[in-house]
mmCIF file with all atom_site columns, C-alpha atoms in Angstrom:
data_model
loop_
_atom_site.group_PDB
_atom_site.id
_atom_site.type_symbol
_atom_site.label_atom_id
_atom_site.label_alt_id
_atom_site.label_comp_id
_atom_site.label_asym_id
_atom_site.label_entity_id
_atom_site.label_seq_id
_atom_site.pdbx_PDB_ins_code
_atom_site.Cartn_x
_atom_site.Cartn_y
_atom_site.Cartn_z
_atom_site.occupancy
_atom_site.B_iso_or_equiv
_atom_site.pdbx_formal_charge
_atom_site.auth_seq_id
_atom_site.auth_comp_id
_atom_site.auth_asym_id
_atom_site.auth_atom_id
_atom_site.pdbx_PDB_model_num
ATOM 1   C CA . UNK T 1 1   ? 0.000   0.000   0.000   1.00 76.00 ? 668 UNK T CA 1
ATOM 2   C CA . UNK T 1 2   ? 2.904   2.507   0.906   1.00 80.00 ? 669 UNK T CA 1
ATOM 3   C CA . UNK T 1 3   ? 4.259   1.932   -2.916  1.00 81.00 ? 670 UNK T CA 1
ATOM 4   C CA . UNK T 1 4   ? 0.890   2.746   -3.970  1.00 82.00 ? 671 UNK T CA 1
ATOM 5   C CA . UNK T 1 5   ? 0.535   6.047   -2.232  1.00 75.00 ? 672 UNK T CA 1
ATOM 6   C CA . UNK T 1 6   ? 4.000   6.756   -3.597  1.00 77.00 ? 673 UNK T CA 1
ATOM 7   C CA . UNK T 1 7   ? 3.071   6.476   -7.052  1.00 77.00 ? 674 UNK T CA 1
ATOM 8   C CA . UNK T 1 8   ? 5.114   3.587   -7.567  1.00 85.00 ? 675 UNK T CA 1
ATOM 9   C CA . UNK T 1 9   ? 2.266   1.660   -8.864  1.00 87.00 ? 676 UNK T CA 1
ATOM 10  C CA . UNK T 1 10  ? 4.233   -1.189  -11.307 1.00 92.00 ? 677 UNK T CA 1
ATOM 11  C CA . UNK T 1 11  ? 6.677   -1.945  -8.136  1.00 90.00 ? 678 UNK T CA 1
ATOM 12  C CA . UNK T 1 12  ? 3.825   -2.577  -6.369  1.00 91.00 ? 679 UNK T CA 1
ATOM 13  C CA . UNK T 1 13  ? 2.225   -5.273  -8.640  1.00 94.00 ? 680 UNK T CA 1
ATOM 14  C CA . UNK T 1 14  ? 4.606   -8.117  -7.343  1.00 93.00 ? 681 UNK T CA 1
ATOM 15  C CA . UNK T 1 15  ? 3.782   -7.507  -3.816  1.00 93.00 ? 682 UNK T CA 1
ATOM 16  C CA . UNK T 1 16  ? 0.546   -7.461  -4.836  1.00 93.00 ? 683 UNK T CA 1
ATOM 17  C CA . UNK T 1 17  ? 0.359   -10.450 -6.737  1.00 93.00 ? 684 UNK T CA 1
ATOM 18  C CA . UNK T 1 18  ? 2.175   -12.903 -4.012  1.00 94.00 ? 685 UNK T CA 1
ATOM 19  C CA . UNK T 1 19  ? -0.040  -11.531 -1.691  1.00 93.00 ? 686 UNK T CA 1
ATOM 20  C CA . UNK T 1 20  ? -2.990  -12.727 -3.626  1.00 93.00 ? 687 UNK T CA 1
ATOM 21  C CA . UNK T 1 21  ? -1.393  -15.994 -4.598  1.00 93.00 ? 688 UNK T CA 1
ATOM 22  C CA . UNK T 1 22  ? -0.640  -17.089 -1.125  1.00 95.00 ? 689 UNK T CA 1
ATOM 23  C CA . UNK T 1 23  ? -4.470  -15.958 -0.032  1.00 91.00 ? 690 UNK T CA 1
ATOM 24  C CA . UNK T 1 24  ? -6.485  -16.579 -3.342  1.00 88.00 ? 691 UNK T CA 1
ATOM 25  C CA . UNK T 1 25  ? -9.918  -16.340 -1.455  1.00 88.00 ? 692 UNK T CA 1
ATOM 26  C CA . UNK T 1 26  ? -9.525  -12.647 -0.373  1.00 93.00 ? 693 UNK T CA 1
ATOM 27  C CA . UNK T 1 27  ? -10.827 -10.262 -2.427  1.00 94.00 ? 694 UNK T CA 1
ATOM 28  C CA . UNK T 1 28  ? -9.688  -7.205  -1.428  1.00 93.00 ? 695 UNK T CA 1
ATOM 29  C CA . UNK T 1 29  ? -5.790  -8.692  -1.937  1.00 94.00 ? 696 UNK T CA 1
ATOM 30  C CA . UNK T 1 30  ? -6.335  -9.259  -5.459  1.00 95.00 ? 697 UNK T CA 1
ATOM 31  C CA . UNK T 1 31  ? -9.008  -5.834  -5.488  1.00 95.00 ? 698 UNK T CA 1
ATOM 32  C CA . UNK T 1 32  ? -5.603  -3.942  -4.798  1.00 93.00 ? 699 UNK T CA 1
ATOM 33  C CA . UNK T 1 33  ? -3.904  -5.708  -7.683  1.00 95.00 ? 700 UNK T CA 1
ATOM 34  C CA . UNK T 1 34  ? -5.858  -4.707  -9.896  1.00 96.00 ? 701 UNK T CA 1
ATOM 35  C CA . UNK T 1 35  ? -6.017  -1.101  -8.908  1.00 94.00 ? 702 UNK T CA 1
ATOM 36  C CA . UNK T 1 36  ? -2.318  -1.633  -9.322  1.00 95.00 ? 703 UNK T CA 1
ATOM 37  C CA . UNK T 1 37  ? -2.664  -3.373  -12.685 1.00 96.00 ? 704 UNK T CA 1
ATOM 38  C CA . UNK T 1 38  ? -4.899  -0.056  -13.662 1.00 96.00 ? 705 UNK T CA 1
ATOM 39  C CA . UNK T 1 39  ? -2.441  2.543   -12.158 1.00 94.00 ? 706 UNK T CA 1
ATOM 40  C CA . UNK T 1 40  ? 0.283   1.570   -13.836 1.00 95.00 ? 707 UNK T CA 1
ATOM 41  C CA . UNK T 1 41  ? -1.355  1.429   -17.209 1.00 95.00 ? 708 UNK T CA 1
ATOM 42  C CA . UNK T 1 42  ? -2.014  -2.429  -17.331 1.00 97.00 ? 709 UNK T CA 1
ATOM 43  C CA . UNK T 1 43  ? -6.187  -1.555  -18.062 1.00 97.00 ? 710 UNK T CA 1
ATOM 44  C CA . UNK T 1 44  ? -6.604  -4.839  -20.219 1.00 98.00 ? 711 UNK T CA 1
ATOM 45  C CA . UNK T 1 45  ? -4.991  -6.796  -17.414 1.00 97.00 ? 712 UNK T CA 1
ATOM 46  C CA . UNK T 1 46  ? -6.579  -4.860  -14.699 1.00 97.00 ? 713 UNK T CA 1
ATOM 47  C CA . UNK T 1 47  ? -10.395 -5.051  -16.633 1.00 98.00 ? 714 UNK T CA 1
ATOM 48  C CA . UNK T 1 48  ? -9.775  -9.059  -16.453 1.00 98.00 ? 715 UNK T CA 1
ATOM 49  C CA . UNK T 1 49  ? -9.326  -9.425  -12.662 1.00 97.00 ? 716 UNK T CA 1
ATOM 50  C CA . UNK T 1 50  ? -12.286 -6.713  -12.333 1.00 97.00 ? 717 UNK T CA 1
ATOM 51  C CA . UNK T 1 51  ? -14.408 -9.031  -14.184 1.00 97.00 ? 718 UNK T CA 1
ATOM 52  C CA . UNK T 1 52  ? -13.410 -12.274 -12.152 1.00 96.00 ? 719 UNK T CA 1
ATOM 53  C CA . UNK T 1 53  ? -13.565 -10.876 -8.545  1.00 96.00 ? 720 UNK T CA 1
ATOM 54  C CA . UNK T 1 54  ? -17.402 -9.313  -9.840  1.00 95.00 ? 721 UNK T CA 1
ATOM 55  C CA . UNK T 1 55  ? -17.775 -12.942 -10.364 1.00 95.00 ? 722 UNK T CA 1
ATOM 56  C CA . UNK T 1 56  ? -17.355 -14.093 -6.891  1.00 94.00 ? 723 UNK T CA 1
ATOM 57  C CA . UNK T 1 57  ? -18.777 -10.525 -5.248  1.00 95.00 ? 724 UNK T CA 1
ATOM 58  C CA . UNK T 1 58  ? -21.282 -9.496  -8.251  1.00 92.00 ? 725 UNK T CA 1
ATOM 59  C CA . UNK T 1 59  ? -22.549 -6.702  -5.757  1.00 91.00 ? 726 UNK T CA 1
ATOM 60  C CA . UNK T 1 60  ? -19.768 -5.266  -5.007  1.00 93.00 ? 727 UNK T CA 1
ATOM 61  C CA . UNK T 1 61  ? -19.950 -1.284  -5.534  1.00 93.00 ? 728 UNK T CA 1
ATOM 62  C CA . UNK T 1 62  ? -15.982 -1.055  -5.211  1.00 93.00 ? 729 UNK T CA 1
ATOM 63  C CA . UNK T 1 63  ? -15.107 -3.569  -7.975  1.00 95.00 ? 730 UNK T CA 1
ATOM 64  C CA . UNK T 1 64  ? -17.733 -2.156  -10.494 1.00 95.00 ? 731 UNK T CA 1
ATOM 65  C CA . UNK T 1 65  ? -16.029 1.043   -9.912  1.00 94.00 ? 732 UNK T CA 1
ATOM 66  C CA . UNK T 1 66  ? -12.760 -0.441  -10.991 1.00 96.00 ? 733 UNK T CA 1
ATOM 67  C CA . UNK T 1 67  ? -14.734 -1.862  -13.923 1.00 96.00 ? 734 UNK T CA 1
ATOM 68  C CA . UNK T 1 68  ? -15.672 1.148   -14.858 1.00 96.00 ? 735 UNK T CA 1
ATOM 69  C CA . UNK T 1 69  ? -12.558 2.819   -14.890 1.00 95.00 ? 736 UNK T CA 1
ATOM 70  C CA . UNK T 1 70  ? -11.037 0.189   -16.920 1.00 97.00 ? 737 UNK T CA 1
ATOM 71  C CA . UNK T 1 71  ? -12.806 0.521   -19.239 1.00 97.00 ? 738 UNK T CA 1
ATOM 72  C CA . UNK T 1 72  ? -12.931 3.960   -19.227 1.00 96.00 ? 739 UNK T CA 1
ATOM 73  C CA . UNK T 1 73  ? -9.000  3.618   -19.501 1.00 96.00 ? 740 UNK T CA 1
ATOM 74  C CA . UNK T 1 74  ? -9.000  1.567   -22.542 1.00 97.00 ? 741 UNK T CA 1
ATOM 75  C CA . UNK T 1 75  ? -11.173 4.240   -24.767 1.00 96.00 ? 742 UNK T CA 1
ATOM 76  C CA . UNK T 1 76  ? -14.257 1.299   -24.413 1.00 97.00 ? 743 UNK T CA 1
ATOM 77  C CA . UNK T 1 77  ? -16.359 4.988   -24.120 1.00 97.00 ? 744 UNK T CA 1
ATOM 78  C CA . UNK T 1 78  ? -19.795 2.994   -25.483 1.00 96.00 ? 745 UNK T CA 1
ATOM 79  C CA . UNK T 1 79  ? -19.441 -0.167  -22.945 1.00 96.00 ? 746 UNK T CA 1
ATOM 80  C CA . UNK T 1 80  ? -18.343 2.325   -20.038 1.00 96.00 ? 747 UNK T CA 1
ATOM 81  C CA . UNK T 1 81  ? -21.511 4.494   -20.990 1.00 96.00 ? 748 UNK T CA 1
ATOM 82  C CA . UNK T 1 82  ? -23.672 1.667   -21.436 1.00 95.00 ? 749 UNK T CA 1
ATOM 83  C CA . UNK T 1 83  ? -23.263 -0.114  -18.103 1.00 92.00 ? 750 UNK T CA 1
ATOM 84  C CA . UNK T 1 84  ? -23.120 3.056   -16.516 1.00 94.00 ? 751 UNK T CA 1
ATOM 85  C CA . UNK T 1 85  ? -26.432 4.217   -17.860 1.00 92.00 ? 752 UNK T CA 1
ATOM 86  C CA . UNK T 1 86  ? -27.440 0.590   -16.291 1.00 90.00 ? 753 UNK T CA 1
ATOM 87  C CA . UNK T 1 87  ? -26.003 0.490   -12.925 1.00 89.00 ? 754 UNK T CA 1
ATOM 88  C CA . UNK T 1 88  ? -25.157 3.960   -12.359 1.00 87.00 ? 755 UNK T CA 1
ATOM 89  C CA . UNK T 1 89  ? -27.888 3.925   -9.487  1.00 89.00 ? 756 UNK T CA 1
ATOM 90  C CA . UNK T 1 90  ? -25.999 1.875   -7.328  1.00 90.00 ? 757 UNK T CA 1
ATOM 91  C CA . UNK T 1 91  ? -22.723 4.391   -6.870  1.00 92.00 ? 758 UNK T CA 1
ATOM 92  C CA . UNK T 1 92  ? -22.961 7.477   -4.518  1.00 92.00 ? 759 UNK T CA 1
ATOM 93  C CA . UNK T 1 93  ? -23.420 10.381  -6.108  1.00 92.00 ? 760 UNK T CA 1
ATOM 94  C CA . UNK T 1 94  ? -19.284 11.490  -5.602  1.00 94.00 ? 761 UNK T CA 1
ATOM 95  C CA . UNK T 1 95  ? -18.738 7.863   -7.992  1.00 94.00 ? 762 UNK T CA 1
ATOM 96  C CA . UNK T 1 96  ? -21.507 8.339   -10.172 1.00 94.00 ? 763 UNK T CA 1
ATOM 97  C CA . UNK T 1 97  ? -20.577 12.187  -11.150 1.00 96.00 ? 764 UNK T CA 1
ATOM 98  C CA . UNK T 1 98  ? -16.662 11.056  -11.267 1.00 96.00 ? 765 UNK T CA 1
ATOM 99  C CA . UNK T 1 99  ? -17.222 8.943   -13.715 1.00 95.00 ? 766 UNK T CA 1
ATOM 100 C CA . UNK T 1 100 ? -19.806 10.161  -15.587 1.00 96.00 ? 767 UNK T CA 1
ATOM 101 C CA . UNK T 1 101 ? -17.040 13.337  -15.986 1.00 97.00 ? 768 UNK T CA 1
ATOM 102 C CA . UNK T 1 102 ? -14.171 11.167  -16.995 1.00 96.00 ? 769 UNK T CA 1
ATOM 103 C CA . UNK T 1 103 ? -16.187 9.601   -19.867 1.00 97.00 ? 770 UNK T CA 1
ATOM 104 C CA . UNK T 1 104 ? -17.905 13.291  -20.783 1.00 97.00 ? 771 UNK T CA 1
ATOM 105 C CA . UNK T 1 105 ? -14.261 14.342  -20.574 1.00 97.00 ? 772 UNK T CA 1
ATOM 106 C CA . UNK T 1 106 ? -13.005 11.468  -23.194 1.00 95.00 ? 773 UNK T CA 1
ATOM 107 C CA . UNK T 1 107 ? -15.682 12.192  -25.093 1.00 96.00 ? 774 UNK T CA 1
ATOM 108 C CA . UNK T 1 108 ? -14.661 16.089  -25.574 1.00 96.00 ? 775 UNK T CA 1
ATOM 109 C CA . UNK T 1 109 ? -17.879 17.208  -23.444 1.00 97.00 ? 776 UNK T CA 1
ATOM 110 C CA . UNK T 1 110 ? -15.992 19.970  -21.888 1.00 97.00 ? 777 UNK T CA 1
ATOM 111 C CA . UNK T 1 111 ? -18.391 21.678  -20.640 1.00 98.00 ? 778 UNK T CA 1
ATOM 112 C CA . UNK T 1 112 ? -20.643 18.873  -18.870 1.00 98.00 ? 779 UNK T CA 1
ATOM 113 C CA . UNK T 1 113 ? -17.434 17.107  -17.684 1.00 98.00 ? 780 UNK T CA 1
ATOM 114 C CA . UNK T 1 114 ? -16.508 19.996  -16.065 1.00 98.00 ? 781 UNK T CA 1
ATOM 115 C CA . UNK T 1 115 ? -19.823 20.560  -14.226 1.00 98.00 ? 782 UNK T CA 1
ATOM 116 C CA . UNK T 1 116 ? -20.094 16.893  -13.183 1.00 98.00 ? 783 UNK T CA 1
ATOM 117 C CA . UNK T 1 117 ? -16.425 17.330  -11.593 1.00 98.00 ? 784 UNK T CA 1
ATOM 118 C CA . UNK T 1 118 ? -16.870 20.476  -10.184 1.00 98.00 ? 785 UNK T CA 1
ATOM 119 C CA . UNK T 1 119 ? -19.795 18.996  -8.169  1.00 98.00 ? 786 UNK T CA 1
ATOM 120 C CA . UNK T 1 120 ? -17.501 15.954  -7.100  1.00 97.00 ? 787 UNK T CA 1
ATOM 121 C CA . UNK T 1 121 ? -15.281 18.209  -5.553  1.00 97.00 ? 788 UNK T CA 1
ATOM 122 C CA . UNK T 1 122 ? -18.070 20.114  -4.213  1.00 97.00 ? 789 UNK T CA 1
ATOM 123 C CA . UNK T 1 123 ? -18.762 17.039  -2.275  1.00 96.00 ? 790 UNK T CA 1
ATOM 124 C CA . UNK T 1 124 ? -15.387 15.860  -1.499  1.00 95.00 ? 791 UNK T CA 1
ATOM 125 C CA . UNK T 1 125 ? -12.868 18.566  -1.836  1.00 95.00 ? 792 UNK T CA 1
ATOM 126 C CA . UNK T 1 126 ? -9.723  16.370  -1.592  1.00 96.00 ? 793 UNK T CA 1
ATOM 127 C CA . UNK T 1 127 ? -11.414 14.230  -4.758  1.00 96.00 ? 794 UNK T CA 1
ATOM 128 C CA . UNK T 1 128 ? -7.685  14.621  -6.484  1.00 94.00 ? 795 UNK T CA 1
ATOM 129 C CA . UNK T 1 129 ? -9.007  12.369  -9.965  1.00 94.00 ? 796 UNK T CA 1
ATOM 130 C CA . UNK T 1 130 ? -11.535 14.822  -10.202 1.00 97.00 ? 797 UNK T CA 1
ATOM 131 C CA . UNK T 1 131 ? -9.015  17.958  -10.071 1.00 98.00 ? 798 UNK T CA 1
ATOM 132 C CA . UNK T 1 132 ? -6.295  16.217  -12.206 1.00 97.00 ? 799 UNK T CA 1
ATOM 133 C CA . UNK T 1 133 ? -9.317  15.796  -14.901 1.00 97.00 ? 800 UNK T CA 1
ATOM 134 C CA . UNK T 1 134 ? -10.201 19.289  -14.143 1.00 98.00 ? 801 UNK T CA 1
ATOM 135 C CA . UNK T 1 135 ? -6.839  20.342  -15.028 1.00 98.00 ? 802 UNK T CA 1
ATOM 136 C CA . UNK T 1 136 ? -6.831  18.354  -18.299 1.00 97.00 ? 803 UNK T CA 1
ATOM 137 C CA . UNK T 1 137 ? -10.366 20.097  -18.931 1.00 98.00 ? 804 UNK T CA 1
ATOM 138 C CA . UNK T 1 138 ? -9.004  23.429  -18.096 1.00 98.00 ? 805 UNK T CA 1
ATOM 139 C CA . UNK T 1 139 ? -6.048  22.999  -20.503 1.00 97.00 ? 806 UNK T CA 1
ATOM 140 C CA . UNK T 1 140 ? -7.888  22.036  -23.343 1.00 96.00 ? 807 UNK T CA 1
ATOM 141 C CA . UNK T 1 141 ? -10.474 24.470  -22.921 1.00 97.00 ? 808 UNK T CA 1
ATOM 142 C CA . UNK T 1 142 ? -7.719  27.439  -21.627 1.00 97.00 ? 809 UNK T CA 1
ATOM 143 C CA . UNK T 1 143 ? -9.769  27.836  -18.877 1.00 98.00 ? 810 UNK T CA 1
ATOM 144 C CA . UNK T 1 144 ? -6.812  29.588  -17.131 1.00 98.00 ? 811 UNK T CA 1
ATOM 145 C CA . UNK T 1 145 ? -8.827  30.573  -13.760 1.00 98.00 ? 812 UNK T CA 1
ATOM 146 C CA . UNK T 1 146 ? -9.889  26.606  -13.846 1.00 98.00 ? 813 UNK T CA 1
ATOM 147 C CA . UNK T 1 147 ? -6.098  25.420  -14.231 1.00 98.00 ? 814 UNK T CA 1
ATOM 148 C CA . UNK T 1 148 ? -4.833  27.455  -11.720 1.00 98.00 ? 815 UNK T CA 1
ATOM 149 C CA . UNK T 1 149 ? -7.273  26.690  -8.900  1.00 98.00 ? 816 UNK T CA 1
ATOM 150 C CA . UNK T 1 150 ? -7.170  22.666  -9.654  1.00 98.00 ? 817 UNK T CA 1
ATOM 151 C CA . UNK T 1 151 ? -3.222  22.939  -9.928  1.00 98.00 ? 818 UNK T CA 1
ATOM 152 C CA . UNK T 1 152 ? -3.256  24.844  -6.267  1.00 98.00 ? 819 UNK T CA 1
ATOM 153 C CA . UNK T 1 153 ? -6.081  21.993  -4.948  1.00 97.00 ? 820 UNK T CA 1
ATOM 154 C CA . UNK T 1 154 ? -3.638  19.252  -6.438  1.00 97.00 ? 821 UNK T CA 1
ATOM 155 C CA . UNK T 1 155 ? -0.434  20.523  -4.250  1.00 97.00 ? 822 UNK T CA 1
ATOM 156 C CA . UNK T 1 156 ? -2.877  21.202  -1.201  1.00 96.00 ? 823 UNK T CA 1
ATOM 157 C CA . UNK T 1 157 ? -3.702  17.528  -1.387  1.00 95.00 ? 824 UNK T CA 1
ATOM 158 C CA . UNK T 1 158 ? -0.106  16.223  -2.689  1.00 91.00 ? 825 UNK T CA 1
ATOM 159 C CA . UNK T 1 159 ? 1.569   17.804  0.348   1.00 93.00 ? 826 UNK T CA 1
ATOM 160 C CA . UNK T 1 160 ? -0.921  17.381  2.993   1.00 88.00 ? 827 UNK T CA 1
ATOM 161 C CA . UNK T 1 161 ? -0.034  13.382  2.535   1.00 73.00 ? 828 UNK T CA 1
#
């Protein structure tokens, strides 16, 4: 977990992965692996383990999320819309609006991407995915007041850790 909050996401897949071959039954081992898997740009690999842990916890809120992202990650915009559009319910609304503005955002919908993530951080200031899309919204839009504000929230959170 500490090479995880240190960004060092691919060194962390190998502690990850004994981990979650010496205890195949928990979940939240092999959860972290592929949050790893995602992190460090492995989406494919991370969207596969998604998919087999929803097998054995098909409820699970936390692992559709991951699900989500992956393929959100992997430009599979339709799929990610679709299921969202079908299960969206079942997030909060911070999960829901997060990634409902990272696909508006891949999709170019400035404008609604950046509403959806300015209410995310509305509800959870410290949300730092929703300022680092922010920043990538405010950049391609030149939003220069936007930039400058989600660059400022970024090092609040980055050196309050």
């Amino acid at each position: 977990d500490v090479l995880m909050l240190q960004k060092q996401h691919k060194q962390a897949i190998p502690f990850y992965r004994r981990a979650a071959k010496a205890n195949p039954r928990d979940l939240r081992t092999a959860a972290r692996l592929a949050r790893a898997y995602l992190a460090a740009g492995e989406a494919e690999k991370s969207l596969k383990l998604y998919r087999a842990l929803r097998q054995q916890a098909p409820q699970s809120i936390k692992l559709l999320f991951g699900e989500l992202r992956c393929l959100l990650a992997l430009s599979r915009l339709e799929e990610a819309e679709k299921q969202l559009t079908t299960v969206g319910k079942r997030f909060k609304p911070g999960m829901r609006l997060l990634l409902q503005g990272e696909l508006w955002r891949r999709q170019g919908k400035w404008k609604q991407a950046k509403q959806a993530l300015l209410q995310v951080v509305e509800l959870g200031p410290d949300t730092e995915e929703a300022w680092e899309q922010l920043l990538q919204i405010a950049d391609q839009t030149k939003d220069h007041a936007l930039a400058k504000r989600a660059r400022h929230q970024l090092q609040r959170i980055r050196s309050s850790r």
